[in-house]
mmCIF file of C-alpha atoms and ligand atoms in Angstrom:
data_model
loop_
_atom_site.group_PDB
_atom_site.id
_atom_site.type_symbol
_atom_site.label_atom_id
_atom_site.label_comp_id
_atom_site.label_asym_id
_atom_site.label_seq_id
_atom_site.Cartn_x
_atom_site.Cartn_y
_atom_site.Cartn_z
ATOM 1 C CA UNK E 1 -10.610 0.523 17.339
ATOM 2 C CA UNK E 2 -10.744 3.426 14.874
ATOM 3 C CA UNK E 3 -8.681 2.645 11.783
ATOM 4 C CA UNK E 4 -7.825 4.972 8.905
ATOM 5 C CA UNK E 5 -7.094 3.294 5.589
ATOM 6 C CA UNK E 6 -4.638 5.216 3.448
ATOM 7 C CA UNK E 7 -4.890 3.778 -0.047
ATOM 8 C CA UNK E 8 -2.567 4.727 -2.863
ATOM 9 C CA UNK E 9 -0.195 3.570 -5.529
ATOM 10 C CA UNK E 10 2.793 4.613 -3.405
ATOM 11 C CA UNK E 11 5.127 4.693 -6.410
ATOM 12 C CA UNK E 12 6.973 5.722 -4.218
ATOM 13 C CA UNK E 13 5.559 6.591 -0.785
ATOM 14 C CA UNK E 14 6.696 10.105 0.212
ATOM 15 C CA UNK E 15 6.570 12.564 3.103
ATOM 16 C CA UNK E 16 3.249 14.018 1.892
ATOM 17 C CA UNK E 17 1.600 10.609 2.440
ATOM 18 C CA UNK E 18 3.107 10.209 5.891
ATOM 19 C CA UNK E 19 2.177 13.692 7.025
ATOM 20 C CA UNK E 20 -1.360 13.296 5.640
ATOM 21 C CA UNK E 21 -1.732 10.040 7.586
ATOM 22 C CA UNK E 22 -0.458 11.586 10.802
ATOM 23 C CA UNK E 23 -2.697 14.659 10.504
ATOM 24 C CA UNK E 24 -5.718 12.450 9.771
ATOM 25 C CA UNK E 25 -4.857 10.169 12.672
ATOM 26 C CA UNK E 26 -4.666 12.985 15.159
ATOM 27 C CA UNK E 27 -7.550 15.140 13.873
ATOM 28 C CA UNK E 28 -9.969 12.221 13.509
ATOM 29 C CA UNK E 29 -8.813 10.465 16.686
ATOM 30 C CA UNK E 30 -7.719 7.309 14.884
ATOM 31 C CA UNK E 31 -5.912 4.561 16.762
ATOM 32 C CA UNK E 32 -4.051 3.336 13.696
ATOM 33 C CA UNK E 33 -3.487 4.098 10.033
ATOM 34 C CA UNK E 34 -3.122 1.204 7.629
ATOM 35 C CA UNK E 35 -1.257 2.015 4.414
ATOM 36 C CA UNK E 36 -2.765 -0.025 1.616
ATOM 37 C CA UNK E 37 -0.862 -0.104 -1.696
ATOM 38 C CA UNK E 38 -3.044 -0.806 -4.723
ATOM 39 C CA UNK E 39 -2.438 -3.874 -6.850
ATOM 40 C CA UNK E 40 -0.735 -3.393 -10.193
ATOM 41 C CA UNK E 41 -3.331 -3.077 -12.969
ATOM 42 C CA UNK E 42 -2.561 -5.350 -15.961
ATOM 43 C CA UNK E 43 -1.241 -3.834 -19.227
ATOM 44 C CA UNK E 44 -1.896 -0.170 -18.515
ATOM 45 C CA UNK E 45 0.204 2.565 -20.116
ATOM 46 C CA UNK E 46 0.108 4.493 -16.831
ATOM 47 C CA UNK E 47 0.900 1.401 -14.732
ATOM 48 C CA UNK E 48 3.152 1.924 -11.698
ATOM 49 C CA UNK E 49 6.867 2.072 -12.515
ATOM 50 C CA UNK E 50 7.856 0.012 -9.472
ATOM 51 C CA UNK E 51 6.358 -3.466 -9.111
ATOM 52 C CA UNK E 52 4.018 -4.545 -6.317
ATOM 53 C CA UNK E 53 6.771 -6.048 -4.134
ATOM 54 C CA UNK E 54 8.884 -2.919 -4.458
ATOM 55 C CA UNK E 55 6.015 -0.562 -3.647
ATOM 56 C CA UNK E 56 5.060 -2.651 -0.607
ATOM 57 C CA UNK E 57 8.687 -2.819 0.554
ATOM 58 C CA UNK E 58 8.952 0.978 0.344
ATOM 59 C CA UNK E 59 5.746 1.401 2.374
ATOM 60 C CA UNK E 60 7.081 -0.969 5.033
ATOM 61 C CA UNK E 61 10.435 0.826 5.125
ATOM 62 C CA UNK E 62 8.696 4.194 5.492
ATOM 63 C CA UNK E 63 6.495 3.198 8.444
ATOM 64 C CA UNK E 64 8.908 0.912 10.304
ATOM 65 C CA UNK E 65 9.183 1.991 13.915
ATOM 66 C CA UNK E 66 5.789 3.740 14.066
ATOM 67 C CA UNK E 67 3.550 1.363 16.015
ATOM 68 C CA UNK E 68 0.407 3.249 14.904
ATOM 69 C CA UNK E 69 1.147 2.737 11.201
ATOM 70 C CA UNK E 70 0.752 -0.634 9.503
ATOM 71 C CA UNK E 71 0.937 -2.012 5.963
ATOM 72 C CA UNK E 72 -2.341 -3.537 4.739
ATOM 73 C CA UNK E 73 -1.714 -6.084 1.989
ATOM 74 C CA UNK E 74 -5.254 -6.988 0.870
ATOM 75 C CA UNK E 75 -5.235 -5.190 -2.483
ATOM 76 C CA UNK E 76 -1.640 -5.827 -3.426
ATOM 77 C CA UNK E 77 -2.024 -9.563 -2.697
ATOM 78 C CA UNK E 78 -5.235 -9.758 -4.704
ATOM 79 C CA UNK E 79 -3.413 -8.064 -7.590
ATOM 80 C CA UNK E 80 -4.967 -6.149 -10.460
ATOM 81 C CA UNK E 81 -7.540 -3.458 -9.873
ATOM 82 C CA UNK E 82 -9.637 -3.557 -6.708
ATOM 83 C CA UNK E 83 -12.778 -1.596 -6.013
ATOM 84 C CA UNK E 84 -12.635 0.126 -2.651
ATOM 85 C CA UNK E 85 -16.145 -1.074 -1.796
ATOM 86 C CA UNK E 86 -15.056 -4.732 -2.121
ATOM 87 C CA UNK E 87 -11.905 -4.113 -0.094
ATOM 88 C CA UNK E 88 -13.770 -2.290 2.670
ATOM 89 C CA UNK E 89 -16.403 -5.033 2.881
ATOM 90 C CA UNK E 90 -13.639 -7.623 3.208
ATOM 91 C CA UNK E 91 -11.830 -5.597 5.876
ATOM 92 C CA UNK E 92 -15.047 -5.201 7.868
ATOM 93 C CA UNK E 93 -15.669 -8.961 7.756
ATOM 94 C CA UNK E 94 -12.141 -9.656 8.913
ATOM 95 C CA UNK E 95 -12.147 -6.963 11.618
ATOM 96 C CA UNK E 96 -15.740 -6.655 12.866
ATOM 97 C CA UNK E 97 -14.567 -4.677 15.912
ATOM 98 C CA UNK E 98 -12.990 -1.885 13.829
ATOM 99 C CA UNK E 99 -14.502 1.404 12.677
ATOM 100 C CA UNK E 100 -12.975 2.225 9.289
ATOM 101 C CA UNK E 101 -12.147 5.621 7.849
ATOM 102 C CA UNK E 102 -10.747 6.138 4.370
ATOM 103 C CA UNK E 103 -8.100 8.836 3.970
ATOM 104 C CA UNK E 104 -7.875 10.659 0.634
ATOM 105 C CA UNK E 105 -6.176 13.740 -0.715
ATOM 106 C CA UNK E 106 -8.229 16.670 -1.986
ATOM 107 C CA UNK E 107 -7.444 15.601 -5.574
ATOM 108 C CA UNK E 108 -9.555 12.475 -4.983
ATOM 109 C CA UNK E 109 -12.488 14.089 -3.169
ATOM 110 C CA UNK E 110 -14.061 15.593 -6.264
ATOM 111 C CA UNK E 111 -14.085 12.199 -8.015
ATOM 112 C CA UNK E 112 -15.910 10.358 -5.217
ATOM 113 C CA UNK E 113 -19.231 10.418 -7.124
ATOM 114 C CA UNK E 114 -17.546 8.226 -9.785
ATOM 115 C CA UNK E 115 -16.394 5.557 -7.347
ATOM 116 C CA UNK E 116 -18.009 2.139 -7.724
ATOM 117 C CA UNK E 117 -21.080 1.780 -5.467
ATOM 118 C CA UNK E 118 -20.223 5.023 -3.723
ATOM 119 C CA UNK E 119 -23.528 5.237 -1.818
ATOM 120 C CA UNK E 120 -22.977 1.844 -0.250
ATOM 121 C CA UNK E 121 -19.341 2.743 0.506
ATOM 122 C CA UNK E 122 -20.276 6.114 2.023
ATOM 123 C CA UNK E 123 -22.704 4.333 4.339
ATOM 124 C CA UNK E 124 -19.963 1.961 5.549
ATOM 125 C CA UNK E 125 -17.119 4.388 6.204
ATOM 126 C CA UNK E 126 -16.239 8.046 6.703
ATOM 127 C CA UNK E 127 -13.876 9.687 4.235
ATOM 128 C CA UNK E 128 -11.167 11.958 5.606
ATOM 129 C CA UNK E 129 -10.246 14.496 2.926
ATOM 130 C CA UNK E 130 -6.878 16.235 3.219
ATOM 131 C CA UNK E 131 -5.994 19.551 1.660
ATOM 132 C CA UNK E 132 -3.456 19.253 -1.153
ATOM 133 C CA UNK E 133 -1.744 22.042 -3.119
ATOM 134 C CA UNK E 134 -3.551 22.845 -6.341
ATOM 135 C CA UNK E 135 -6.785 21.079 -5.400
ATOM 136 C CA UNK E 136 -9.875 22.469 -3.770
ATOM 137 C CA UNK E 137 -10.928 20.729 -0.555
ATOM 138 C CA UNK E 138 -14.426 22.137 -1.100
ATOM 139 C CA UNK E 139 -17.084 19.445 -0.689
ATOM 140 C CA UNK E 140 -20.052 21.662 -1.593
ATOM 141 C CA UNK E 141 -20.219 20.262 -5.117
ATOM 142 C CA UNK E 142 -20.767 16.717 -3.823
ATOM 143 C CA UNK E 143 -24.182 15.050 -3.649
ATOM 144 C CA UNK E 144 -25.509 15.400 -0.057
ATOM 145 C CA UNK E 145 -25.334 11.672 0.745
ATOM 146 C CA UNK E 146 -21.628 11.579 -0.113
ATOM 147 C CA UNK E 147 -20.841 14.960 1.370
ATOM 148 C CA UNK E 148 -22.308 13.838 4.687
ATOM 149 C CA UNK E 149 -19.657 11.181 5.023
ATOM 150 C CA UNK E 150 -16.625 13.367 4.212
ATOM 151 C CA UNK E 151 -14.748 15.210 6.935
ATOM 152 C CA UNK E 152 -12.086 17.692 5.861
ATOM 153 C CA UNK E 153 -8.758 17.912 7.638
ATOM 154 C CA UNK E 154 -6.102 20.539 7.033
ATOM 155 C CA UNK E 155 -2.374 19.887 6.911
ATOM 156 C CA UNK E 156 0.716 21.952 6.228
ATOM 157 C CA UNK E 157 0.664 21.976 2.449
ATOM 158 C CA UNK E 158 3.272 19.651 1.050
ATOM 159 C CA UNK E 159 3.742 20.067 -2.649
ATOM 160 C CA UNK E 160 5.206 16.615 -3.238
ATOM 161 C CA UNK E 161 3.813 13.908 -5.493
ATOM 162 C CA UNK E 162 5.174 10.537 -6.512
ATOM 163 C CA UNK E 163 5.136 11.788 -10.097
ATOM 164 C CA UNK E 164 7.469 14.663 -9.191
ATOM 165 C CA UNK E 165 9.788 12.263 -7.380
ATOM 166 C CA UNK E 166 9.929 9.844 -10.331
ATOM 167 C CA UNK E 167 10.653 12.716 -12.707
ATOM 168 C CA UNK E 168 13.366 14.126 -10.476
ATOM 169 C CA UNK E 169 15.037 10.710 -10.241
ATOM 170 C CA UNK E 170 14.818 10.271 -14.009
ATOM 171 C CA UNK E 171 16.572 13.583 -14.529
ATOM 172 C CA UNK E 172 19.250 12.743 -11.958
ATOM 173 C CA UNK E 173 18.074 15.148 -9.215
ATOM 174 C CA UNK E 174 18.306 14.351 -5.516
ATOM 175 C CA UNK E 175 15.095 13.233 -3.781
ATOM 176 C CA UNK E 176 16.627 13.310 -0.303
ATOM 177 C CA UNK E 177 14.176 14.754 2.273
ATOM 178 C CA UNK E 178 11.230 14.147 -0.066
ATOM 179 C CA UNK E 179 11.088 10.511 1.028
ATOM 180 C CA UNK E 180 12.224 8.887 4.311
ATOM 181 C CA UNK E 181 15.908 7.930 4.326
ATOM 182 C CA UNK E 182 15.035 4.217 4.366
ATOM 183 C CA UNK E 183 12.931 4.665 1.220
ATOM 184 C CA UNK E 184 15.724 6.601 -0.473
ATOM 185 C CA UNK E 185 18.152 3.795 0.370
ATOM 186 C CA UNK E 186 15.752 1.216 -1.119
ATOM 187 C CA UNK E 187 15.261 3.269 -4.286
ATOM 188 C CA UNK E 188 19.002 3.690 -4.772
ATOM 189 C CA UNK E 189 19.806 0.044 -4.015
ATOM 190 C CA UNK E 190 17.218 -1.174 -6.502
ATOM 191 C CA UNK E 191 17.947 1.592 -8.994
ATOM 192 C CA UNK E 192 14.270 2.525 -9.231
ATOM 193 C CA UNK E 193 12.982 5.359 -11.421
ATOM 194 C CA UNK E 194 16.261 5.862 -13.246
ATOM 195 C CA UNK E 195 15.928 6.956 -16.858
HETATM 196 P P1 ATP S 201 1.115 10.088 -8.319
HETATM 197 O O1 ATP S 201 1.779 11.381 -8.649
HETATM 198 O O2 ATP S 201 1.809 8.882 -8.880
HETATM 199 O O3 ATP S 201 -0.387 10.078 -8.563
HETATM 200 P P2 ATP S 201 0.662 10.719 -5.530
HETATM 201 O O4 ATP S 201 1.732 11.543 -4.914
HETATM 202 O O5 ATP S 201 -0.622 11.391 -5.956
HETATM 203 O O6 ATP S 201 1.296 9.896 -6.727
HETATM 204 P P3 ATP S 201 -0.823 8.436 -4.683
HETATM 205 O O7 ATP S 201 -0.245 7.104 -4.366
HETATM 206 O O8 ATP S 201 -1.530 8.635 -5.979
HETATM 207 O O9 ATP S 201 0.362 9.532 -4.550
HETATM 208 O O10 ATP S 201 -1.750 8.958 -3.512
HETATM 209 C C1 ATP S 201 -2.215 8.210 -2.415
HETATM 210 C C2 ATP S 201 -3.118 9.119 -1.580
HETATM 211 O O11 ATP S 201 -2.321 10.157 -0.958
HETATM 212 C C3 ATP S 201 -4.189 9.850 -2.394
HETATM 213 O O12 ATP S 201 -5.379 9.922 -1.616
HETATM 214 C C4 ATP S 201 -3.587 11.234 -2.583
HETATM 215 O O13 ATP S 201 -4.594 12.206 -2.766
HETATM 216 C C5 ATP S 201 -2.854 11.434 -1.265
HETATM 217 N N1 ATP S 201 -1.700 12.354 -1.368
HETATM 218 C C6 ATP S 201 -0.600 12.162 -2.122
HETATM 219 N N2 ATP S 201 0.279 13.166 -1.991
HETATM 220 C C7 ATP S 201 -0.286 14.042 -1.120
HETATM 221 C C8 ATP S 201 0.136 15.328 -0.577
HETATM 222 N N3 ATP S 201 1.309 15.882 -0.939
HETATM 223 N N4 ATP S 201 -0.696 15.945 0.287
HETATM 224 C C9 ATP S 201 -1.893 15.375 0.623
HETATM 225 N N5 ATP S 201 -2.335 14.184 0.161
HETATM 226 C C10 ATP S 201 -1.555 13.521 -0.702
HETATM 227 MG MG1 MG S 202 -2.008 10.447 -7.263
#
């Protein structure tokens, strides 16, 4: 089985994430996409605004009903900061029959050389890089060994970020149609991101 891992903070998950996952799934011929929220790093000024349980609940609400999308809880259960290489090694041990792909937005692609043990990681998986407004999807600046394991996928450009959504909520603006209805309901019920 070909599995795409979509890692992120998901604070909150939004339509850009879902569309990116669906484009990657179809273009790369993936059987499933597993959404993997990151653990909450301890004592960071830029820590997520919603806690781990809330971010996971929003991911689950967003993907409910899509049998090709799943929530992957490895990093959020481990808590704190995880290195992708450790997570991928664990996933491969647990699912030896799966081929893993790692889905990232264009804003992340340029930083790949800084990822922990990137050469080892690039040998284990293929990155799927998705175009994102304001960021170049150009991989030519990457070292050849990393570049060789990145495939670029286009998507209708969706200029939505979790940061924008949090700011809009804080200033009292509507975020309807930026997130799935079930996520909006969860955010309102739990009064997340209010100022
Ligand atoms: P924040 O503003 O808090 O950083 P974000 O919208 O960037 O939130 P993340 O949880 O940081 O969301 O991103 C998870 C993954 O989804 C990353 O690989 C990111 O590049 C990608 N991504 C997020 N938004 C988009 C988008 N609109 N189009 C394409 N990829 C996206
Ligand atoms: Mg981000």
